[in-house]
Short mmCIF file of C-alpha atoms in Angstrom, two decimals:
data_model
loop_
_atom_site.label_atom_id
_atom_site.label_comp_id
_atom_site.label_asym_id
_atom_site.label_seq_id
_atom_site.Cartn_x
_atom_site.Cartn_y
_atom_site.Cartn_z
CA UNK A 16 0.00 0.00 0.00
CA UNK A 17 1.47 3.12 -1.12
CA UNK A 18 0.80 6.19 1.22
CA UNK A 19 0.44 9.32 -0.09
CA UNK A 20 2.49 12.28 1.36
CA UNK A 21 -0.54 13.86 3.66
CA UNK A 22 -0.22 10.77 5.01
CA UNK A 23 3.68 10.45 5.72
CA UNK A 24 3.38 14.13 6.76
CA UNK A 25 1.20 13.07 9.38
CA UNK A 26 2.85 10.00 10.63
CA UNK A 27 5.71 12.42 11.39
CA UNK A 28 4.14 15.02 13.22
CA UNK A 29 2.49 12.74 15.07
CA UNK A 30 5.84 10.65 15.71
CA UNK A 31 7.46 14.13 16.48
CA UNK A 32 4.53 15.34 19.08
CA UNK A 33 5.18 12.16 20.78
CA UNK A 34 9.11 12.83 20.65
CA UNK A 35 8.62 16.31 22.19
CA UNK A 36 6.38 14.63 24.85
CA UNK A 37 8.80 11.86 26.26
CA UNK A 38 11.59 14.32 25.77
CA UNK A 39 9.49 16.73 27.83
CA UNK A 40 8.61 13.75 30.63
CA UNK A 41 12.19 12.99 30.58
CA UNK A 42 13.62 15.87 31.26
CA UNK A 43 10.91 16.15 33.91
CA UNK A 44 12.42 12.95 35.55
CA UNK A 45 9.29 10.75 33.67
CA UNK A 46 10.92 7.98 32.11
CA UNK A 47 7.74 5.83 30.33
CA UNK A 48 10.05 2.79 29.60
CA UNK A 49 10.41 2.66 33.13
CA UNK A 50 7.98 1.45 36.12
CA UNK A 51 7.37 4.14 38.98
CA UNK A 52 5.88 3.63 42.11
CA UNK A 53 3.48 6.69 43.13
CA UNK A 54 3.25 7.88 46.98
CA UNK A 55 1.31 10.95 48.07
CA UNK A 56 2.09 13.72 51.27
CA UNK A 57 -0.02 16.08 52.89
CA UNK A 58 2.18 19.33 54.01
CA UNK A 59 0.86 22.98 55.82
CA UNK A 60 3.22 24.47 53.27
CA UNK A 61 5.41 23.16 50.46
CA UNK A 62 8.10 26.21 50.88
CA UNK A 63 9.24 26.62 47.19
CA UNK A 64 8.90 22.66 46.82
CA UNK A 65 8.04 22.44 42.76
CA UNK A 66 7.13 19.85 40.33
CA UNK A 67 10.18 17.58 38.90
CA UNK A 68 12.04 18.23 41.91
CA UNK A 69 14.12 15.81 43.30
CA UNK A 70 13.28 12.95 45.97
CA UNK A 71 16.30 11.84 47.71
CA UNK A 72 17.62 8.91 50.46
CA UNK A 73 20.95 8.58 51.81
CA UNK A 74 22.14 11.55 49.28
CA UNK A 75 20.90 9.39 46.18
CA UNK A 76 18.08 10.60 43.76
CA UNK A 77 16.11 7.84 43.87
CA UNK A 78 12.63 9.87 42.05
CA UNK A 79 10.84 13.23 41.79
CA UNK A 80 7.85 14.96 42.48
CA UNK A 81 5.41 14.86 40.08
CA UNK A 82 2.44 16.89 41.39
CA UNK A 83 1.49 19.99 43.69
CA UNK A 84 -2.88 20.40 44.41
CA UNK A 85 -4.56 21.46 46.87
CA UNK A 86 -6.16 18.72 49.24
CA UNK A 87 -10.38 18.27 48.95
CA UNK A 88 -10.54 19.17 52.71
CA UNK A 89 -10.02 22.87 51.33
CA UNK A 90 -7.87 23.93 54.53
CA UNK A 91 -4.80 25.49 52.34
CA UNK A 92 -2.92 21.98 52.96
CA UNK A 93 -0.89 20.42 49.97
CA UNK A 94 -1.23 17.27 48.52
CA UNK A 95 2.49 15.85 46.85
CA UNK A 96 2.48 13.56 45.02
CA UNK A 97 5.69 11.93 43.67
CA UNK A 98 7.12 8.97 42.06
CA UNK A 99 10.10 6.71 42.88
CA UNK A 100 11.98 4.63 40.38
CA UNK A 101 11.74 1.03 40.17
CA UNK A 102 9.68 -1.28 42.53
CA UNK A 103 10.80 0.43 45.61
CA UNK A 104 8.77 -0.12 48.93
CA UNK A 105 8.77 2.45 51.30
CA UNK A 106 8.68 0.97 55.17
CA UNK A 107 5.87 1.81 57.34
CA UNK A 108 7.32 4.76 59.99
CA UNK A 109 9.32 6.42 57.53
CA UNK A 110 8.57 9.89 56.52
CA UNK A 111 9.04 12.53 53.70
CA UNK A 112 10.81 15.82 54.94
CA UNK A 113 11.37 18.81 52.53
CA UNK A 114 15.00 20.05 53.11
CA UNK A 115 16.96 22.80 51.25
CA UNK A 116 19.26 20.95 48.80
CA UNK A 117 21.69 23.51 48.09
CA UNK A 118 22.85 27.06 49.68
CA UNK A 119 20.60 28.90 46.96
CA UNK A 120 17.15 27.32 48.90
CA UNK A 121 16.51 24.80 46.14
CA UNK A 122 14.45 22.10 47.80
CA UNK A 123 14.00 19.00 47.53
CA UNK A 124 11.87 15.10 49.52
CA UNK A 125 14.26 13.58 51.64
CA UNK A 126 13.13 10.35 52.82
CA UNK A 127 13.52 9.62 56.31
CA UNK A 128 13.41 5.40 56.69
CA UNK A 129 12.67 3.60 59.33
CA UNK A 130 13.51 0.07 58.95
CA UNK A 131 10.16 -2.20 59.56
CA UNK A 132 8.71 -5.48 58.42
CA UNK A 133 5.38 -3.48 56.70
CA UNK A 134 5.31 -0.94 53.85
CA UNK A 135 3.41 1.11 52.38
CA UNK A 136 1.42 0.28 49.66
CA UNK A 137 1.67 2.49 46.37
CA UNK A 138 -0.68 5.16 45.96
CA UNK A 139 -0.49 5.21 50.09
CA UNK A 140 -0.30 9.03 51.86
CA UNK A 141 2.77 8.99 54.19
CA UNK A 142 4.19 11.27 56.66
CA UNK A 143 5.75 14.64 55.92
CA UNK A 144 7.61 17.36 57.52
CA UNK A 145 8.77 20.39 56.37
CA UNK A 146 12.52 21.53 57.87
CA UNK A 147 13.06 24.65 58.93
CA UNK A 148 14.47 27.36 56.50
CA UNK A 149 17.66 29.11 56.75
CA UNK A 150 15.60 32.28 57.37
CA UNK A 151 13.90 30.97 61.21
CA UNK A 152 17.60 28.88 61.51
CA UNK A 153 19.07 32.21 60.97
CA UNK A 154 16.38 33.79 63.92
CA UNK A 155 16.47 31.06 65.72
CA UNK A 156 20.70 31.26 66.19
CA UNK A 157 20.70 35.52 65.97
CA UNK A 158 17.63 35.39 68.81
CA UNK A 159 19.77 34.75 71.92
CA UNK A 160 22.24 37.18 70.73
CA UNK A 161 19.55 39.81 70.42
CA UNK A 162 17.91 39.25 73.23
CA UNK A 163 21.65 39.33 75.17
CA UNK A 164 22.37 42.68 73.04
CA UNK A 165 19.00 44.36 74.09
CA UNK A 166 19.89 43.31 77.99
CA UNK A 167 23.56 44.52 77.21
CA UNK A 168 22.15 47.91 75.53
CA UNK A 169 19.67 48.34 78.67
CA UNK A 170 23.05 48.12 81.08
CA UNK A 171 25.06 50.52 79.13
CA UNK A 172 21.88 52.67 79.17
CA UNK A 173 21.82 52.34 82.91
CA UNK A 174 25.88 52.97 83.24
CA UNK A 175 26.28 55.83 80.91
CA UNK A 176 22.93 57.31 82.97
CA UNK A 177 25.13 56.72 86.54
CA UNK A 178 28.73 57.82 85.06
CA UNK A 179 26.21 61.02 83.71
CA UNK A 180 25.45 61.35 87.40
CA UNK A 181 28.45 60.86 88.98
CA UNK A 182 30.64 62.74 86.91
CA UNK A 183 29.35 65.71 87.41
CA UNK A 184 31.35 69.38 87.87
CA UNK A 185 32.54 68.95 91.59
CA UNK A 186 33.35 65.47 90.96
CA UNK A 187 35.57 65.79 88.24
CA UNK A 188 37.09 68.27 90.50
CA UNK A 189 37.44 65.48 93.53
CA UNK A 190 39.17 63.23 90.51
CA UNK A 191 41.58 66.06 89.42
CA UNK A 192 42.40 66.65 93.34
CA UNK A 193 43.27 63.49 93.51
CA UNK A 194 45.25 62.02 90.98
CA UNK A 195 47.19 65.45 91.79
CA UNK A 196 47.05 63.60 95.27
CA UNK A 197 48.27 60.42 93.45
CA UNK A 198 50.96 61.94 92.01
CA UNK A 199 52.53 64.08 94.83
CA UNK A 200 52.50 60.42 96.81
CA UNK A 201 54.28 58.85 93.79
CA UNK A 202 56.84 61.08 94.30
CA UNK A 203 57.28 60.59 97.74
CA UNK A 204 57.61 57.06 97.52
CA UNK A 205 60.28 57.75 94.68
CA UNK A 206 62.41 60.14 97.18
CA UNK A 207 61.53 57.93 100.01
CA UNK A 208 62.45 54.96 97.78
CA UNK A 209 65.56 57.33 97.57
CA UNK A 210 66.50 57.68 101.22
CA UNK A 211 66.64 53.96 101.41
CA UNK A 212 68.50 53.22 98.82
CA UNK A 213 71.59 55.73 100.45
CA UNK A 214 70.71 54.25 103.62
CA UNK A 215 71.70 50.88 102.16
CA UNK A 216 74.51 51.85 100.54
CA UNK A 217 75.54 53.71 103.77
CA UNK A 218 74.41 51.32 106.14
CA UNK A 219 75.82 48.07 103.97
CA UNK A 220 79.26 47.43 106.37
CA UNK A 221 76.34 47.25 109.34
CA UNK A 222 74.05 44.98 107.60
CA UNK A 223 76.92 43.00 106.78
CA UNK A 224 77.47 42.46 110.18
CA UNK A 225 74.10 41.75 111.59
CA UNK A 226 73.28 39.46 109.06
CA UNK A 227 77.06 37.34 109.65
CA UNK A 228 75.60 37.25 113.26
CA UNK A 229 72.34 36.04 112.86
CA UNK A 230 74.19 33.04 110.60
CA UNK A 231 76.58 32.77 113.91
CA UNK A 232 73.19 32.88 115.75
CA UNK A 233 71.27 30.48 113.35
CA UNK A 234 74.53 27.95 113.38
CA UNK A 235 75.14 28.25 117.23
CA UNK A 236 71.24 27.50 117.28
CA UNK A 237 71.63 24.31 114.98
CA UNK A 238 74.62 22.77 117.31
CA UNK A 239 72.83 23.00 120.28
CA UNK A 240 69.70 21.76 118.88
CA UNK A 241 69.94 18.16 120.62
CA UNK A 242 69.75 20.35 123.89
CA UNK A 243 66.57 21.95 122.90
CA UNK A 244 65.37 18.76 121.84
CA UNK A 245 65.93 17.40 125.73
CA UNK A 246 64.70 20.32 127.10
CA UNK A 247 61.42 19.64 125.54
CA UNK A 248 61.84 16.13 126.18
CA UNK A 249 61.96 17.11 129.67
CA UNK A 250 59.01 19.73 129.70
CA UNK A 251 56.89 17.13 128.47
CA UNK A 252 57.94 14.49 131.00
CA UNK A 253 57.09 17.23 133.23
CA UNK A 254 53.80 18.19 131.68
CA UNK A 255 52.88 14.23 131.37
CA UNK A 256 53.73 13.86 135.77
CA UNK A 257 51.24 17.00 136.55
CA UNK A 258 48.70 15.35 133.85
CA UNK A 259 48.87 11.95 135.87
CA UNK A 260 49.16 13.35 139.03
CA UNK A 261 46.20 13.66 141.19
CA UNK A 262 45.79 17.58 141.18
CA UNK A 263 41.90 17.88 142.42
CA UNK A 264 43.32 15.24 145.60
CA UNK A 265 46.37 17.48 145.94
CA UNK A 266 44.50 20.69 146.01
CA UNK A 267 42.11 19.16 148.37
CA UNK A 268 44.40 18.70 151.15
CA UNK A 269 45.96 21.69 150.51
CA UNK A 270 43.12 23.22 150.84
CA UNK A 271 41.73 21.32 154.27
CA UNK A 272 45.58 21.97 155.55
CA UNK A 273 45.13 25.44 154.61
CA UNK A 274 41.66 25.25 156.83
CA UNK A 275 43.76 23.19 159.54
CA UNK A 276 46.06 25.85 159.65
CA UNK A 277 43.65 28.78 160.22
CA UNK A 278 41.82 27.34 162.68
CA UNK A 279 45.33 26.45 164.49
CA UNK A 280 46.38 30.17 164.17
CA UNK A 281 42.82 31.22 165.25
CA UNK A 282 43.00 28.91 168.75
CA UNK A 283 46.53 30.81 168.97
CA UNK A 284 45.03 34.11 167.89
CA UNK A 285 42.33 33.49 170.74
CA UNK A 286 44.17 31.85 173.72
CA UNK A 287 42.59 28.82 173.59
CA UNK A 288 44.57 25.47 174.11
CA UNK A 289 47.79 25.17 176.09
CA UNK A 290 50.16 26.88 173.17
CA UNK A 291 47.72 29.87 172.70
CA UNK A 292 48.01 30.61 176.66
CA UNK A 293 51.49 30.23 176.19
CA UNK A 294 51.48 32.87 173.56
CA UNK A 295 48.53 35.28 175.09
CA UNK A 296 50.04 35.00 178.75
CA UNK A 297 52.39 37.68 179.47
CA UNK A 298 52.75 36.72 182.91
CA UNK A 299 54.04 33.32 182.48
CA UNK A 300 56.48 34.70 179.42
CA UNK A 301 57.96 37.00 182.31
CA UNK A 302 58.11 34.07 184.34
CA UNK A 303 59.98 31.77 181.87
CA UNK A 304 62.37 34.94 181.51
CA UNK A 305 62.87 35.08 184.85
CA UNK A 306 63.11 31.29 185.61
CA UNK A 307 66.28 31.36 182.01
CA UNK A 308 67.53 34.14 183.77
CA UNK A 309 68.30 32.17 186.72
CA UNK A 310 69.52 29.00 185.29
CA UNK A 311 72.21 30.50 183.73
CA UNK A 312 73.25 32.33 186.86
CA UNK A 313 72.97 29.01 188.42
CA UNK A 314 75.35 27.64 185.65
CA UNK A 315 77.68 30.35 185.95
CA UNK A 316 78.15 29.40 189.44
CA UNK A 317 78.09 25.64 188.90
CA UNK A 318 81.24 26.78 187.13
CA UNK A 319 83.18 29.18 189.31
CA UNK A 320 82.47 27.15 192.29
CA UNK A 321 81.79 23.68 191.47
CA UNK A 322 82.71 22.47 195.00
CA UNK A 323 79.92 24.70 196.27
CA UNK A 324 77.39 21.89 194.61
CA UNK A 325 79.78 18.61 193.89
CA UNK A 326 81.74 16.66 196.46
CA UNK A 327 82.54 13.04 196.23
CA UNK A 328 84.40 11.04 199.28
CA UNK A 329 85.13 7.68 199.86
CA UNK A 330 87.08 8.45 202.79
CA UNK A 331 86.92 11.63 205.10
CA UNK A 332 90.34 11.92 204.08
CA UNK A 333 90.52 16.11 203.61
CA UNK A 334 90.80 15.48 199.50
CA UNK A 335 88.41 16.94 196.93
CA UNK A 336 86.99 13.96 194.41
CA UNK A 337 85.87 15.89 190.84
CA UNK A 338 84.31 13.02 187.84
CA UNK A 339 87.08 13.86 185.41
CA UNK A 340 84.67 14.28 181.74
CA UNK A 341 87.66 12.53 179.60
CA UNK A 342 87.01 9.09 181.75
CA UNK A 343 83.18 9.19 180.41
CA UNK A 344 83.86 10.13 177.10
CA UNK A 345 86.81 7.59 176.70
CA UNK A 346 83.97 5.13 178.40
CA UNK A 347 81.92 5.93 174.76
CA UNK A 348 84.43 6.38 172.55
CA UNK A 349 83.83 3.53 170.55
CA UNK A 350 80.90 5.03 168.65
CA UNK A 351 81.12 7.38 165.78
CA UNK A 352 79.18 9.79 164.22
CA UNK A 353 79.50 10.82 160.31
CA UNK A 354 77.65 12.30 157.37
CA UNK A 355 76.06 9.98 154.32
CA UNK A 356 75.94 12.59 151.36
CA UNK A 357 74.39 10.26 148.51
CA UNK A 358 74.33 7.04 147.37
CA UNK A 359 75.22 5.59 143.69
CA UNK A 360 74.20 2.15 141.87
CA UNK A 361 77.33 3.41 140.19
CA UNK A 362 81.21 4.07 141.44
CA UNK A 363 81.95 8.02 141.63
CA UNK A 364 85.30 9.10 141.73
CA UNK A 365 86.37 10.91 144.79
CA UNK A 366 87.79 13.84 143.18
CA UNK A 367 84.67 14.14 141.76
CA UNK A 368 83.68 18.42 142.37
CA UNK A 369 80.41 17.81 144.24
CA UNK A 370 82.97 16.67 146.66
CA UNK A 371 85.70 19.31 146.78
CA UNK A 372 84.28 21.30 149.45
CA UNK A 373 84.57 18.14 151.79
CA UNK A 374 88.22 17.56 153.79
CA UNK A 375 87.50 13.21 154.03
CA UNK A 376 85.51 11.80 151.80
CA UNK A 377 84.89 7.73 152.01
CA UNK A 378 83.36 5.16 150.14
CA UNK A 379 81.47 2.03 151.47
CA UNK A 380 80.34 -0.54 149.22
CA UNK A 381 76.99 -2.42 150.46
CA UNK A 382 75.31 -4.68 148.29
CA UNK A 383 76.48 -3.48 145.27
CA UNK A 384 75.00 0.32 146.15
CA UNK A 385 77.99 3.14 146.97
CA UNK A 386 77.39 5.38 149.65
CA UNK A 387 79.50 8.32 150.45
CA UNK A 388 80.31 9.07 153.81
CA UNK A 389 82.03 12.29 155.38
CA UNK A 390 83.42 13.05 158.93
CA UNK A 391 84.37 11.13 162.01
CA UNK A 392 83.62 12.13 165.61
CA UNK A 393 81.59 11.35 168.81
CA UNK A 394 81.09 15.01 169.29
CA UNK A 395 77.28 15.60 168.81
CA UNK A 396 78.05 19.44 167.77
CA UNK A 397 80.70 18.99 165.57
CA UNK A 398 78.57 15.95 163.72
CA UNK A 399 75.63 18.67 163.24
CA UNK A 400 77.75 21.75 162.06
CA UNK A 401 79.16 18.88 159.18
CA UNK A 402 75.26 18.09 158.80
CA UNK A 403 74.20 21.14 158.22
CA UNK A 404 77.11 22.07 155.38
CA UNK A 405 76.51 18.79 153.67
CA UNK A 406 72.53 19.78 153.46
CA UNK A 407 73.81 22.92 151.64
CA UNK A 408 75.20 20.72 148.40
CA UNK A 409 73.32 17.48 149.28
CA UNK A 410 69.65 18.05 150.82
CA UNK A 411 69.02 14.48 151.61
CA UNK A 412 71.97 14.05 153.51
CA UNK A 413 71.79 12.27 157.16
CA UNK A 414 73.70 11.14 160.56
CA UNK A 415 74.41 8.13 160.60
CA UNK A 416 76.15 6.11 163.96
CA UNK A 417 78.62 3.24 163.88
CA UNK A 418 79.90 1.19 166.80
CA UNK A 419 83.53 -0.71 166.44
CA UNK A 420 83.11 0.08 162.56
CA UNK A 421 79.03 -1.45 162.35
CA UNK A 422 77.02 0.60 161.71
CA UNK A 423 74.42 1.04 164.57
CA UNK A 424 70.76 3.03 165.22
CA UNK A 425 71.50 6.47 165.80
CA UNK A 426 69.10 6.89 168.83
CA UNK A 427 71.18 4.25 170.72
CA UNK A 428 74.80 6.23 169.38
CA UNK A 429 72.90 9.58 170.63
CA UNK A 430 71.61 7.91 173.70
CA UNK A 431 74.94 6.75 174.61
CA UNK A 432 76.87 9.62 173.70
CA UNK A 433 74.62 12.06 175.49
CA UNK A 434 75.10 10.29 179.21
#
């Protein structure tokens, strides 16, 4: 069949129509040779969201939208509706947000998915959200800064108003006062600073000196410290004793001594008791006086005129018998009297200087304990002028008797010696 050339003409503009129209679709992202899936999403607003824009996931084009209307419920909403390549299943949960694509605002469907077992079917309505333009993320980031600039602008309203206030005409002149102040005591401090320095300079031979002493000082101090260290050794012995001693007991008799004692002193005070008459009674003081007074007359007598009172005879034979005092004390002599100054678990030598002021010094051993003796005699005064010099270097030192070299008690040696 031969076809005219109306008829070819035709064939090709009908051939080219449908040319332009798949070129058109495909530039649109509408490929017919290809099988789409179709999804729909209600948004508020679409935000300069257009047809043949791009629907992405994970950065990937994966369709494009392929229709904007207006939704039947006829309150302003949008109805999207756009296609994905291929066979493509969407999971159930996942939504479509419209995003800015590029710094220029383009925008674009990214899809949000949420892995899950169930999809949507095509043709389904799924979730949308629209994300916030760089305009409100813009006012949303400048806000705080605003808001911080309007408080900041309110402050500097409210210093500049106080500096206005302050700084008024006589205070400037209290500022100008004093940093003249100021300066005049800079410039003290720099001629005082001054002084010093020619004091120093002056002075430098002295402070030389004092500061070699208190090295001399600081030295000496660090030789001698094992001294201060037993000197507080010993403080704190001392302070532990008076911490375990009994002080509320020892105050305590003190204190009921202290009583004893008044009420001794107020008996004497009084007259009352045998020592208090003794004290009070002037009459029998006179007497004792008197009665002294006459013993030692009698004494002196006794001896100027001893055969006034003492006469011995065994025979009327006209001879005078006198008790000769060297037979009695030759009768005793075989007791002594000496001083013990100390006694030593350890030996002490006898030139030892707590001695030196002693003529004889001896040393018996007993038991393994050294005692120190000093003196020899059977006269009782002589024994108690050596006592009372040995108390002066030793206080606990004592009489002590022996008999043929043993030592004996003192009460018999003083017994003995006295007849």
């Amino acid at each position: 069949m031969k076809l005219t050339k109306y008829t070819k003409l035709g064939l090709l503009i009908v051939f080219s129509f449908a040319i332009f129209i798949w070129g058109m679709n495909y530039l649109k992202g509408i490929d017919f040779f290809k099988q789409n899936t179709t999804y729909h999403v209600v948004y508020e607003r679409v935000d300069g969201l257009l047809e043949s824009s791009a629907v992405m996931m994970n950065g990937y084009q994966v369709g494009q939208v392929k229709s904007i209307d207006f939704s039947a419920r006829n309150d302003g909403s949008l109805v999207v509706a756009f296609s994905l390549e291929g066979d493509f299943l969407i999971p159930r949960g996942s939504a479509a947000r419209i995003v800015s694509s590029d710094i220029m605002g383009t925008k674009s469907i990214k899809l949000q998915i949420v892995p899950s077992n169930a999809y949507y079917q095509p043709g389904d309505t799924i979730p949308g959200s629209i994300e916030e333009d760089l305009k409100e993320q813009v006012s949303m980031q400048v806000l705080p800064l605003k808001n911080k600039a309007e408080q900041l602008l309110g402050s500097l309203d409210s210093a500049i108003t106080v500096i206005t206030y302050v700084f008024n005409a006589e205070a400037r002149q209290n500022l100008a006062e004093s940093f003249t102040r100021i300066n005049q005591t800079i410039l003290n401090l720099e001629t005082a600073s001054n002084e010093v320095s020619e004091l120093l300079v002056s002075e430098k031979s002295n402070l030389q000196g004092i500061i070699r002493n208190m090295n001399e000082l600081s030295a000496s101090l660090n030789d001698n410290s094992d001294d201060f260290t037993n000197i507080v050794s010993n403080f704190s012995s001392i302070s532990d004793s008076l911490a375990a001693a009994d002080l509320a007991k020892l105050i305590g008799e003190l204190h009921a001594s202290a009583q004893g004692m008044n009420s001794i002193l107020e008996k004497l005070d009084t007259g009352k008791g045998t020592a208090g008459k003794l004290i009070n009674d002037e009459e029998l003081y006179s007497n004792l006086a008197d009665m002294s007074q006459s013993l030692d007359n009698l004494l002196k007598d006794l001896r100027n005129n001893p055969k006034r009172y003492v006469h011995f005879s065994a025979f009327d034979l006209g001879k005078n018998v006198y008790v000769s005092p060297e037979r009695a004390q030759n009768k005793n002599a075989d007791y002594t009297l000496k001083v013990h100054l100390i006694s030593s678990p350890k030996r002490m030598s006898l030139e030892n200087s707590i001695f030196e002021q002693f003529e004889q010094v001896e040393e018996v051993e007993i038991s393994g304990v050294y005692s120190y003796l000093t003196g020899s005699t059977s006269d009782i005064d002589d024994i108690m002028k050596m006592h009372t010099k040995a108390k002066t270097v030793f206080p606990d030192a004592s009489i002590v008797a022996f008999k043929n070299g043993r030592k004996v008690r003192l009460e018999k040696a003083l017994k003995k010696l006295g007849n």
